[in-house]
Coordinates of C-alpha atoms and ligand atoms in Angstrom, one line a residue:
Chain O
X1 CA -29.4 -11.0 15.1
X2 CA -26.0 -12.5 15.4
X3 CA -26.5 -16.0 16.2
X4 CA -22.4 -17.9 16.5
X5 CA -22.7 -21.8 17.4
X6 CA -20.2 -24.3 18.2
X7 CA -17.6 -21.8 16.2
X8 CA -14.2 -23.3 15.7
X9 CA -11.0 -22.6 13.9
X10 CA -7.9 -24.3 13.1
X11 CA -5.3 -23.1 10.7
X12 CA -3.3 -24.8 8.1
X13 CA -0.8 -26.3 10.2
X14 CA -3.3 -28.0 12.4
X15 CA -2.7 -25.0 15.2
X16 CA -6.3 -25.1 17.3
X17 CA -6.9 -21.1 18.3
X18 CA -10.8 -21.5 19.1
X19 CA -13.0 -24.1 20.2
X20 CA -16.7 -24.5 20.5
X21 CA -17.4 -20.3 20.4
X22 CA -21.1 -19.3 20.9
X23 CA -22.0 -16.0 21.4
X24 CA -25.7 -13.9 20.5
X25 CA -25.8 -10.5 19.8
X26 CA -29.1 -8.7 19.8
X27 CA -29.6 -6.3 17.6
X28 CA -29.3 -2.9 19.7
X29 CA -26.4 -4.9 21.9
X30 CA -22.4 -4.2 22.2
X31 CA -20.2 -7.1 23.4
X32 CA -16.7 -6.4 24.8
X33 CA -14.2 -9.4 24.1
X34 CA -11.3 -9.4 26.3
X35 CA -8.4 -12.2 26.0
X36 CA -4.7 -12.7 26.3
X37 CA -2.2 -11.6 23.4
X38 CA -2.3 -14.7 20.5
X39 CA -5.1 -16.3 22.1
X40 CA -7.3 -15.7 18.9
X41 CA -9.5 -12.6 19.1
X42 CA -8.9 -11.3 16.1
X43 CA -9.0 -14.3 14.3
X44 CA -12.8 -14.6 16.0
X45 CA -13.1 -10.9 14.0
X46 CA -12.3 -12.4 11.3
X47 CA -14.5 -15.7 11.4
X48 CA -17.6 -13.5 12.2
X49 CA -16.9 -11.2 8.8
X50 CA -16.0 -13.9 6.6
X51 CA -12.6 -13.0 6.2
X52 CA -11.5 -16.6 7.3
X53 CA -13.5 -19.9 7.1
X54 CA -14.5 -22.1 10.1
X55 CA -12.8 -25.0 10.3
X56 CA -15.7 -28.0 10.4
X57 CA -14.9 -30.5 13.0
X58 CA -17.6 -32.6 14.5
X59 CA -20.1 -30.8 12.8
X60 CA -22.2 -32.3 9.6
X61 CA -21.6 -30.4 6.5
X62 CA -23.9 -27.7 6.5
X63 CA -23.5 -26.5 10.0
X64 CA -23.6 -23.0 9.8
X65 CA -21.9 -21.2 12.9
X66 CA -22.2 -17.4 12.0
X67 CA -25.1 -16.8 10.8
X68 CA -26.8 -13.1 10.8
X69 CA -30.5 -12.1 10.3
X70 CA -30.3 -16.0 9.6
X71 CA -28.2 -15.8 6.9
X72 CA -25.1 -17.8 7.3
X73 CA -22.0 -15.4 7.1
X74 CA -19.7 -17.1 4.2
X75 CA -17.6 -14.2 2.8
X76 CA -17.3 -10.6 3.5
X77 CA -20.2 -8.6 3.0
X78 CA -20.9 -4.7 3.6
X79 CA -23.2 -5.8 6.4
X80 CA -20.4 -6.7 8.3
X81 CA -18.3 -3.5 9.1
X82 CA -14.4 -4.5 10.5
X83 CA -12.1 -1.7 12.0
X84 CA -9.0 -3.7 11.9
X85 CA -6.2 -3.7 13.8
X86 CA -4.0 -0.9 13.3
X87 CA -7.1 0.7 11.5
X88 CA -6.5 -0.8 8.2
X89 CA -6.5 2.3 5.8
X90 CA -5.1 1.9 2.8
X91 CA -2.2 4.5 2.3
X92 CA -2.3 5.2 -1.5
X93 CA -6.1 6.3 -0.9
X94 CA -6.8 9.5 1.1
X95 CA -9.5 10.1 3.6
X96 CA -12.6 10.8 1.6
X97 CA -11.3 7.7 -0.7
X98 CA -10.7 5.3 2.2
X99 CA -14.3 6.4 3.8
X100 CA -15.9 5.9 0.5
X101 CA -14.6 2.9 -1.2
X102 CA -17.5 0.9 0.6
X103 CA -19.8 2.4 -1.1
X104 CA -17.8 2.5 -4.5
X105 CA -17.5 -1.7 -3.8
X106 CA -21.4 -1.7 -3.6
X107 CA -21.6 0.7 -6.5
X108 CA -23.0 4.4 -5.0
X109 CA -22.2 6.8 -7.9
X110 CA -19.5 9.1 -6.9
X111 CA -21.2 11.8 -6.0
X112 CA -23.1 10.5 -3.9
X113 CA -20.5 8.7 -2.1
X114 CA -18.4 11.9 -1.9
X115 CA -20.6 13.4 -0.1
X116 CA -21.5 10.6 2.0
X117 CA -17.8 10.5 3.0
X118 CA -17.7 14.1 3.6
X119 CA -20.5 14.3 5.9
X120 CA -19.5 11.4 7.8
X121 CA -15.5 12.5 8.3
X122 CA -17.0 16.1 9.2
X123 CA -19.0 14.2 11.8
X124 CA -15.7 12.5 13.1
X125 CA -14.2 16.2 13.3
X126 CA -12.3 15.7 10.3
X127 CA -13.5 18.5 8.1
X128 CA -10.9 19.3 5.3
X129 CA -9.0 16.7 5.8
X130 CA -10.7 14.6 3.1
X131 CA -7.6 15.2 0.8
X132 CA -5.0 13.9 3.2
X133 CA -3.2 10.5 3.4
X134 CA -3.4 8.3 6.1
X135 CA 0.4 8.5 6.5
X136 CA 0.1 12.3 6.7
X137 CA -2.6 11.8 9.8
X138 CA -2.3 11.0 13.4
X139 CA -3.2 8.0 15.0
X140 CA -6.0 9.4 16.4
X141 CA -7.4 10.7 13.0
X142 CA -6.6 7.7 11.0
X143 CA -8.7 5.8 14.0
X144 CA -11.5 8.3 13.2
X145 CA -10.9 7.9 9.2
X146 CA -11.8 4.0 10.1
X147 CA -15.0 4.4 11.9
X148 CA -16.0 6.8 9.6
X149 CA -15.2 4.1 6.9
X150 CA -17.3 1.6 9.2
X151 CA -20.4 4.1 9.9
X152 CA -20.7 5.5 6.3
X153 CA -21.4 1.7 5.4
X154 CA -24.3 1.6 7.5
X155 CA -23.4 -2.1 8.2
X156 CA -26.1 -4.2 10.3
X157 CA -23.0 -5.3 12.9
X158 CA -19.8 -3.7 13.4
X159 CA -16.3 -4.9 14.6
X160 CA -13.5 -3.6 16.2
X161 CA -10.1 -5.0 17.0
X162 CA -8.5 -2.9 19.3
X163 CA -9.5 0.3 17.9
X164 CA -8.1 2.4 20.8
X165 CA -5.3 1.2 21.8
X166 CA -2.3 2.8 20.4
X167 CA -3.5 6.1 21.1
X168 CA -2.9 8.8 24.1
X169 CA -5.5 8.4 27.1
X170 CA -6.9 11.5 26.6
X171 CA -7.7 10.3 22.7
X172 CA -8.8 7.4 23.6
X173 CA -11.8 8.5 26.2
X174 CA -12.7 11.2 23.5
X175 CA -13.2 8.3 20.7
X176 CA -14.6 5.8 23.1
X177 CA -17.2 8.9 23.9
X178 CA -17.3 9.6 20.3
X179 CA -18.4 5.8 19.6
X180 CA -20.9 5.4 22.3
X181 CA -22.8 8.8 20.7
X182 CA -22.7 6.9 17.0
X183 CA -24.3 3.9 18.3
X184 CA -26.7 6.0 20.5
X185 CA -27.8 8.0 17.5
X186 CA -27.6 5.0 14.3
X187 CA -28.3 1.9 16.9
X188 CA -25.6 -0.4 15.1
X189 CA -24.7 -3.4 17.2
X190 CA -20.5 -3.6 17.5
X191 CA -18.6 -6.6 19.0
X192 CA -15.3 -4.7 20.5
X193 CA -11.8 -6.6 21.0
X194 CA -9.6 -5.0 23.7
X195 CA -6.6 -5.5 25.8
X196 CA -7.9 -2.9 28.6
X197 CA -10.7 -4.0 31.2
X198 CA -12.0 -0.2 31.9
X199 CA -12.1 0.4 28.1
X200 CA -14.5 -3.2 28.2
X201 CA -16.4 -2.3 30.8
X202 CA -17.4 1.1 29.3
X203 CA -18.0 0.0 25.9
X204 CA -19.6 -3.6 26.6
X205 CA -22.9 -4.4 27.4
X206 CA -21.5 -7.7 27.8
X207 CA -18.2 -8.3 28.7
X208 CA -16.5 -11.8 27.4
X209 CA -13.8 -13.2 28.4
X210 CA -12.0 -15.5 26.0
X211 CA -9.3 -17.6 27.2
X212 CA -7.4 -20.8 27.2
X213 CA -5.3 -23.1 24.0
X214 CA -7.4 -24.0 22.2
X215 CA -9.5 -20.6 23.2
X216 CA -13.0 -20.9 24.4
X217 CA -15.6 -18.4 26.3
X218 CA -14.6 -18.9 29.9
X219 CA -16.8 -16.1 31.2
X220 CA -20.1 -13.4 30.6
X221 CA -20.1 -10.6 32.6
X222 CA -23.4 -8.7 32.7
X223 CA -22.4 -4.7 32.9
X224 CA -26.1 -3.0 33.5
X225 CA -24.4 0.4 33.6
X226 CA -23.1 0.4 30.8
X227 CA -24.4 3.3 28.6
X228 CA -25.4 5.4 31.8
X229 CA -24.3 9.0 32.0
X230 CA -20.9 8.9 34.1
X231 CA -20.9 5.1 34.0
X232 CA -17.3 5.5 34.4
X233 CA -17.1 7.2 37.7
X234 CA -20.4 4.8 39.1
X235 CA -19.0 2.3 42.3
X236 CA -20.8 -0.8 39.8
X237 CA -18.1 0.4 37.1
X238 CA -15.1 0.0 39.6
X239 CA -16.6 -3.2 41.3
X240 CA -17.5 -4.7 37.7
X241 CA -13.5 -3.9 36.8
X242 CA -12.8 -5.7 39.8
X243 CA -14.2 -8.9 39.4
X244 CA -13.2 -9.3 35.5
X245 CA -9.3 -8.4 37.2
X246 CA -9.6 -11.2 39.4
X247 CA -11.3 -13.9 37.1
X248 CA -8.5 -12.7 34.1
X249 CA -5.6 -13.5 36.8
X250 CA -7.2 -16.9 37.6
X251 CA -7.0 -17.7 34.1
X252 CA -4.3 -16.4 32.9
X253 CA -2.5 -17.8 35.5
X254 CA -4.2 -21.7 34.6
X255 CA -2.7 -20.8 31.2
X256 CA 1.0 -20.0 31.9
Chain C
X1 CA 15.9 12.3 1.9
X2 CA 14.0 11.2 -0.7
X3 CA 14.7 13.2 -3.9
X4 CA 11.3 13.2 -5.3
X5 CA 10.1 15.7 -2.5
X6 CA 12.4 17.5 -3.3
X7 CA 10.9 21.7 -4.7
X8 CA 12.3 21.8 -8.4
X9 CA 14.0 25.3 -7.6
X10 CA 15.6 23.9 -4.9
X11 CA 16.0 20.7 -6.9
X12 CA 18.0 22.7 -10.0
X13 CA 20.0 24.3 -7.2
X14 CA 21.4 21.0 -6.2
X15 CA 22.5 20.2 -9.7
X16 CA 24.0 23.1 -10.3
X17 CA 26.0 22.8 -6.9
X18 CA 26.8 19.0 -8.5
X19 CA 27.5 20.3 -12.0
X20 CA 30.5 22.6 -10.5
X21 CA 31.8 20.2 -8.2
X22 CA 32.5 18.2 -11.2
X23 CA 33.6 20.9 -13.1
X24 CA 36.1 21.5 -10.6
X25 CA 36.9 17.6 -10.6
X26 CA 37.7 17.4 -14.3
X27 CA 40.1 20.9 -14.7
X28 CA 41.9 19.4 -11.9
X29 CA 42.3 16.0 -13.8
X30 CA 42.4 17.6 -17.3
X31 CA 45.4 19.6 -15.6
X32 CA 47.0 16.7 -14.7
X33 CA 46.7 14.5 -17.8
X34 CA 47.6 17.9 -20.2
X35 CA 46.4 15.8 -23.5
X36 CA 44.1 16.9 -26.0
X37 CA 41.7 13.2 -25.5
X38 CA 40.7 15.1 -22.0
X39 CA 39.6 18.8 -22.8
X40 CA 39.5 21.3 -20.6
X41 CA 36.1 21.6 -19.4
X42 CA 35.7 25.4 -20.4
X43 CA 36.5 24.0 -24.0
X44 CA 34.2 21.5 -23.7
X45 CA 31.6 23.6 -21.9
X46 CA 32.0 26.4 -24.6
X47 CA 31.6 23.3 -27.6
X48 CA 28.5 22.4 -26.0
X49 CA 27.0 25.7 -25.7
X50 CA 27.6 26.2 -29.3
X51 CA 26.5 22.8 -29.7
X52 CA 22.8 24.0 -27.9
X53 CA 22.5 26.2 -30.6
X54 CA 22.8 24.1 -33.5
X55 CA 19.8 22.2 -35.2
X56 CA 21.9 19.5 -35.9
X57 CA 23.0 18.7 -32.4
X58 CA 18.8 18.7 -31.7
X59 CA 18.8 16.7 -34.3
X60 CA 20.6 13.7 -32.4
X61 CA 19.5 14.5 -29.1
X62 CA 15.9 14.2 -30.1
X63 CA 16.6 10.9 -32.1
X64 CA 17.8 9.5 -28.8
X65 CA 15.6 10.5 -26.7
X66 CA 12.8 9.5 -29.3
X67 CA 14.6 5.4 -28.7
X68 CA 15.1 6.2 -25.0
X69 CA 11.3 7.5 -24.7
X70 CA 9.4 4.7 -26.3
X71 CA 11.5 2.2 -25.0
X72 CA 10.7 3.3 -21.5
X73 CA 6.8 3.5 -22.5
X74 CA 6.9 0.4 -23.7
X75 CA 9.2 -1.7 -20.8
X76 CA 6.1 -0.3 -18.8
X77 CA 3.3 -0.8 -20.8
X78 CA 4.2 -4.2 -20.9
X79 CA 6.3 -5.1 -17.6
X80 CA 3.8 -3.3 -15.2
X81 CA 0.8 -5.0 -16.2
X82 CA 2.2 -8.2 -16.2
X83 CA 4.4 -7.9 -12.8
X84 CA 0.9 -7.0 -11.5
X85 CA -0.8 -9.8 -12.6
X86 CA 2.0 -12.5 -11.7
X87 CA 2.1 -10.4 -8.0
X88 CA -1.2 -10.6 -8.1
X89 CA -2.6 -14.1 -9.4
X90 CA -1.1 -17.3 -7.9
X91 CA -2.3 -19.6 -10.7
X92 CA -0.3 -17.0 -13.4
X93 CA 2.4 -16.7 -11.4
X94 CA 2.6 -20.4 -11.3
X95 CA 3.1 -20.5 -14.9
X96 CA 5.3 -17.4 -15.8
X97 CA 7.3 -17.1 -13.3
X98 CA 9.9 -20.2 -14.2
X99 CA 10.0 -18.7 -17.6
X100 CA 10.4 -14.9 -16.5
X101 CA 13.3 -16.5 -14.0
X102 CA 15.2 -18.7 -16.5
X103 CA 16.0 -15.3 -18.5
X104 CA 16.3 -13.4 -16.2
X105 CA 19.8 -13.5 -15.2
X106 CA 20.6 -13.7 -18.9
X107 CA 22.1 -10.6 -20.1
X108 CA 20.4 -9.1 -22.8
X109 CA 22.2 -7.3 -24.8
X110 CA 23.8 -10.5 -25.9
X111 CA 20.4 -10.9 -28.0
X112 CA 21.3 -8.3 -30.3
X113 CA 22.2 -10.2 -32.8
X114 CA 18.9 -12.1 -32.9
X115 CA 16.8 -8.7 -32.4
X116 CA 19.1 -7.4 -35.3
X117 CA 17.8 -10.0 -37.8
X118 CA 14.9 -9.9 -36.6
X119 CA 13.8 -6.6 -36.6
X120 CA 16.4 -5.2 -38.8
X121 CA 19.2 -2.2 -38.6
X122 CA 16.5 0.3 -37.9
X123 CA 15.0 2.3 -34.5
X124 CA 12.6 -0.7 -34.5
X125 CA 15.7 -3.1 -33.1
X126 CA 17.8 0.0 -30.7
X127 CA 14.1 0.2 -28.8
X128 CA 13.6 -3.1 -28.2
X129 CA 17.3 -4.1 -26.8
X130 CA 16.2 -1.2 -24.4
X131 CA 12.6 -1.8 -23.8
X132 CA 13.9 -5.4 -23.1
X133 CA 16.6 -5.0 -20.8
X134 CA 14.0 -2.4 -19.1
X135 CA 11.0 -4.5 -18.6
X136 CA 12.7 -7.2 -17.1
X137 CA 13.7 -5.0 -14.2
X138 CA 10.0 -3.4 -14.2
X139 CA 8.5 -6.9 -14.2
X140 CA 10.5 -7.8 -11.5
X141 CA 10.2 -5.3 -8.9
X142 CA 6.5 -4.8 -9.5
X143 CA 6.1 -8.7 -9.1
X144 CA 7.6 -8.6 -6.0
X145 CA 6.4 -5.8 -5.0
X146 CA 2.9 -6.6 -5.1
X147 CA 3.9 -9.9 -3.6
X148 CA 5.1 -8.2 -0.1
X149 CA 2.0 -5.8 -0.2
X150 CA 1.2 -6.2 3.6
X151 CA -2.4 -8.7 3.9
X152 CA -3.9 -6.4 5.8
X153 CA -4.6 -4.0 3.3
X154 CA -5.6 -6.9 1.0
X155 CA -8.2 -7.9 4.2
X156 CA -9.3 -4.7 4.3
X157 CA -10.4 -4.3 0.8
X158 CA -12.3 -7.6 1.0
X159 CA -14.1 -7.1 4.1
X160 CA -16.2 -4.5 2.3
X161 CA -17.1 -7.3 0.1
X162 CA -14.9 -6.4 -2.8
X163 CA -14.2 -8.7 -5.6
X164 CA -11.4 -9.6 -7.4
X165 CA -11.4 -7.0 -9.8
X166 CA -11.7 -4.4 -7.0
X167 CA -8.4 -5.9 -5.4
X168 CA -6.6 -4.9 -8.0
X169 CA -7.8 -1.8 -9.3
X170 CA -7.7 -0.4 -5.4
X171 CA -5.0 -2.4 -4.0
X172 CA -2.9 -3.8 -6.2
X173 CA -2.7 -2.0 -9.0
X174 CA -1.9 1.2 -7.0
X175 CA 0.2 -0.6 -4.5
X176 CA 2.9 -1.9 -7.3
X177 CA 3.3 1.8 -8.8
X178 CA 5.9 3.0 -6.7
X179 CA 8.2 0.1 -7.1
X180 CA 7.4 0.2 -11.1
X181 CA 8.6 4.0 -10.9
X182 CA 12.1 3.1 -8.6
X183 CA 12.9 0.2 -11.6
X184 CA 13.1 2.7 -14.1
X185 CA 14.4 5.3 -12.5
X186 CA 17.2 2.7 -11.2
X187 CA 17.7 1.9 -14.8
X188 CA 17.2 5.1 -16.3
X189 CA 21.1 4.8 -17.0
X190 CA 20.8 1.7 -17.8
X191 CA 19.1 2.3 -20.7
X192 CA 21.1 5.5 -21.6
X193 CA 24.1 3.2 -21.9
X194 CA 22.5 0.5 -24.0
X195 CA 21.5 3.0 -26.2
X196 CA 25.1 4.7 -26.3
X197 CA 25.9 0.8 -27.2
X198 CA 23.1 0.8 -29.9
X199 CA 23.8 3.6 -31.6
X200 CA 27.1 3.2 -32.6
X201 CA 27.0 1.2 -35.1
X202 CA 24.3 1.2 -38.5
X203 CA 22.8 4.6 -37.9
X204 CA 24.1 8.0 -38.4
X205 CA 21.3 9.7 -35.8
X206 CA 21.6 9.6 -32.5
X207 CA 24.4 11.0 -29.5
X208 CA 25.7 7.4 -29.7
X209 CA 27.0 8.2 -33.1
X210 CA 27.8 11.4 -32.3
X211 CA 30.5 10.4 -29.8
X212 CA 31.9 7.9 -31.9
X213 CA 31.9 9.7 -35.1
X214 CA 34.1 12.5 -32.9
X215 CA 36.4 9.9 -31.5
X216 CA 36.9 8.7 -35.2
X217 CA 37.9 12.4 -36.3
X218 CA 39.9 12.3 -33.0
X219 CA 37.3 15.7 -32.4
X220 CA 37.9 15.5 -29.0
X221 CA 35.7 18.5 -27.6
X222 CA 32.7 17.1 -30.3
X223 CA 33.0 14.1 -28.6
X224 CA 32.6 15.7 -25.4
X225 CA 29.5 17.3 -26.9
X226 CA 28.1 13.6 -27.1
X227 CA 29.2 12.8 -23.9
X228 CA 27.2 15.9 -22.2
X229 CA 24.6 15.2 -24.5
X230 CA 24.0 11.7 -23.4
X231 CA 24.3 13.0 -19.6
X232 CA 22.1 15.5 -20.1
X233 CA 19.4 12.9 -21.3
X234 CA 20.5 10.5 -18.7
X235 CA 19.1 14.0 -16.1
X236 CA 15.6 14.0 -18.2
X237 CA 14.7 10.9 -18.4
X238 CA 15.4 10.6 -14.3
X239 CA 13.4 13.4 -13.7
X240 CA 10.5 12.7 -16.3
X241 CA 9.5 9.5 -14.2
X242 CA 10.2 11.4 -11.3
X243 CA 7.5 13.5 -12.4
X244 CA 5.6 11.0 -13.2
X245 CA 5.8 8.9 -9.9
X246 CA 4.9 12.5 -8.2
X247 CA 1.8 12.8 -10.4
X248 CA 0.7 9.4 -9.9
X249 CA 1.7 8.5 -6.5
X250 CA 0.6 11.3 -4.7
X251 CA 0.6 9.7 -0.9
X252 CA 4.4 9.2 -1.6
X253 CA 4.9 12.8 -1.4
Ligands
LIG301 N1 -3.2 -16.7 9.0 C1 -2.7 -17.5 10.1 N2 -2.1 -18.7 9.9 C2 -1.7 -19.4 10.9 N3 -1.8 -19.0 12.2 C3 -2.4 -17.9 12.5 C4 -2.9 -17.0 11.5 N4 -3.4 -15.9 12.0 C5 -3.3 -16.1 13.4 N5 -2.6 -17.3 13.6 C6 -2.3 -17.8 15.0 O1 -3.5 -17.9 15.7 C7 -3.3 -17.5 17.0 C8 -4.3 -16.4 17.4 O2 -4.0 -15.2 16.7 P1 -4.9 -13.9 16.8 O3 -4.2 -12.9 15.9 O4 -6.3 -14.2 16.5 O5 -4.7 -13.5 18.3 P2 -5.1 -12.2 19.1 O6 -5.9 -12.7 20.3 O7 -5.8 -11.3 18.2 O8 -3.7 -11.6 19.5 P3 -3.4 -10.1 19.8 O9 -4.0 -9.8 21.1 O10 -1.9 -10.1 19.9 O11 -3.9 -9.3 18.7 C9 -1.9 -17.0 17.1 O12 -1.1 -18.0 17.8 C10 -1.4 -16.8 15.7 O13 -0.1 -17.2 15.6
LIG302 MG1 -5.4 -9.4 17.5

């Protein structure tokens, strides 16, 4: 479904951040992608959306490394949902505005998209709150604003940067709960950026492990739990945790 | 802290509170000045109540707040749009912004000559010394301000796959209001003073005469008639695009 090839990305002042990035994701499949600070996940995020261009380098001209469905990925599209860091809500619009404008970009009449909003922030828990500002919510209900504003998309792939990690621990297992019963119910593939290895291995059917200046992939962990009813408490989920610890302090230490 | 959340009982309260306070400021310097150029402010007080009560007094009020309002609508209508747009598109910017700079720091009310031949002795040249001196300030702030809008909110539009049309009706447009509303609340007394400057000379409406016709009769308490006149205006027009940033910028609240 997602097909990325030989990905690489250089900005303006001739700073490398990734090289030679390939990843596959199949269409019911979640990917973890775990990294050091500044060593370019997000700006992988943003490649795969469109919000940035791949830089060409020893490619021919019409090398296309995102492609999705077999469509090379050029520009943003609404098949592409991105939670971004720090949610990315927009504070002069209020919940049911934020959830909506989506669907008011691919031109849904407003009722409809009203009520699409509606339903979807009632299904986060946020039932009359549709009139509030992001500025008036917590962080754990602006985090819930932005997957609602993902879901109510319906997007064919979705990505997160770091959805959950500026939020309490007991938030963050309800969301991460809350995420892994959306994609059980609506089967949308999501690529997930995160600092936390647990939070990887319970979200990632794959974990990857990007690493390295320039970054490339340095490792694919396989997590056959994941998904499983009390993965989280399973020996595999503690030994899995284990061995992406041990592989992260090898490279990180190369790095430094 | 910030004055537009304030409720407007509680808001009326505070001026009230201010309004004595200043009271109490003047009888103490009228007091110590004893000459009939400073009134005592229950003279003065009892001249503008009288004042309230008289068409005529409505009569100049109005006229000024009629050069004062349209000004205002007008620095907008023209300074918001384009402070958006220069914000907003580099390749406008590119070409405005040296000429918007150059005048900038030119003071404009030495162009009242030139806007006095131009547009004559009439309301036509008082509002647009003010609506000029006004817009550059609008144009300004908006501009900038929709230059420091964060990216992220500018990513987050366009990863929905929004156009640029969408940027700045969502983002943009909505973005820059707020810093529109602080320029002309900011210069609200600005404009009250250019029009005190404006209307003392070649009209016979307006507070701006009014204080100076008093001076000239050496009517000390009608001039302080024109002087609580032209404060009390100053208070509206604050408070009017107080209003209106509450009304249109509702996450601010
Ligand atoms: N627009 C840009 N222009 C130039 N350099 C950039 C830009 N965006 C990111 N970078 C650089 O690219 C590198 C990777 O940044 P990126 O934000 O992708 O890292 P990250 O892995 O998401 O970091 P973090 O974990 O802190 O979020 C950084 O060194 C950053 O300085
Ligand atoms: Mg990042």
């Amino acid at each position: 479904m997602l097909e990325v090839t030989g990905l690489d990305k250089s900005y303006a002042h001739g700073r490398e951040v990734l090289r030679n990035v390939s990843l596959s994701l199949g269409r019911d499949e979640t990917l973890a992608v775990i990294g050091p600070s500044g060593c370019g996940k997000t700006t992988l995020l943003y490649l795969l959306c469109g919000l940035v261009q791949p830089s060409p380098f020893d490619h021919d001209a019409d090398h296309t490394p995102v492609t999705l469905d077999g469509e090379p990925v050029r520009k943003p599209t609404p098949d592409i949902a991105i939670i971004l860091q720090d949610y990315g809500l927009l504070p002069w619009k209020n919940a049911r505005d934020n959830v909506s404008l989506g669907l008011k970009v691919k031109g849904v009449d407003k009722r409809t998209r009203n009520k699409a909003a509606k339903d979807m922030l009632a299904r986060m828990g946020l039932s009359g709150r549709e009139n509030d500002y992001p500025g008036s919510l917590s962080g754990g209900e602006q985090q819930r604003v932005a997957i609602a504003r993902a879901y109510v998309q319906q997007p064919k792939l979705l990505l997160m940067d770091e959805p959950f990690s500026s939020l309490d621990a007991l938030t963050r297992e309800r969301l991460q709960h809350t995420l892994l019963e959306l994609r059980r119910d609506q089967r949308i593939p999501y690529i997930l950026v995160t600092h936390s290895v647990e939070e990887a291995v319970f979200l990632g059917q794959r974990i990857m492990i990007l690493a390295g200046c320039p970054a490339r992939v340095q490792a694919v962990f396989d997590n056959p739990g994941f998904g499983r009813e009390g993965h989280r408490a399973t020996p595999e989920f503690y030994d899995l945790v284990r061995e992406i610890r041990q592989s992260m302090e090898v490279l990180w230490c190369v790095e430094s | 802290m910030s004055p537009r959340s304030a409720k407007p009982l509680r808001r009326i309260l505070e001026y009230l509170a201010a309004c004595l306070a200043l009271l109490a400021a003047w009888k103490i310097t009228a007091l110590c000045v004893g000459s009939a150029i400073l009134p005592q402010p229950e003279d003065a007080l009892l001249g503008f109540g009288l004042a309230l009560i008289d068409p005529a007094f409505w009569k100049h009020f109005f006229a000024s707040g009629y050069r004062a309002g349209v000004a205002m609508a007008l620095a907008w209508l023209v300074g918001f749009p384009l402070g958006v747009l220069m914000g907003g598109v580099k390749r406008f910017d590119a070409v405005a912004a040296p000429m918007v700079f150059l005048t900038y720091p030119v003071p404009k009310i030495v162009l009242l000559p030139v806007v006095l031949l131009l547009m004559g002795l009439g309301n036509a040249s008082k509002i647009t010394m003010i609506a000029l001196i006004l817009g550059y300030q609008v144009l300004v702030a908006v501009r900038d301000g929709v230059r420091n809008i964060h990216p992220k909110y500018l990513d987050s539009i366009r990863s929905l796959g929004a156009g640029n049309a969408r940027i700045f009706t969502e983002a943009l447009w909505p973005a820059a209001l707020p810093h529109g509303f602080t320029a002309l609340r900011l210069n609200s007394g600005v404009s009250v003073a250019v029009l005190f400057f404006v209307e003392s000379f070649a009209t016979t409406k307006g507070l701006g005469y009014l204080i100076m016709d008093a001076w000239g009769r050496l009517a000390y308490v009608d001039m302080f008639t024109g002087i609580l006149g032209m404060s009390l205006l100053g208070v509206l027009l604050y408070e009017t695009v107080n209003m209106l940033e509450h009304l249109t910028c509702r996450w601010k609240r």
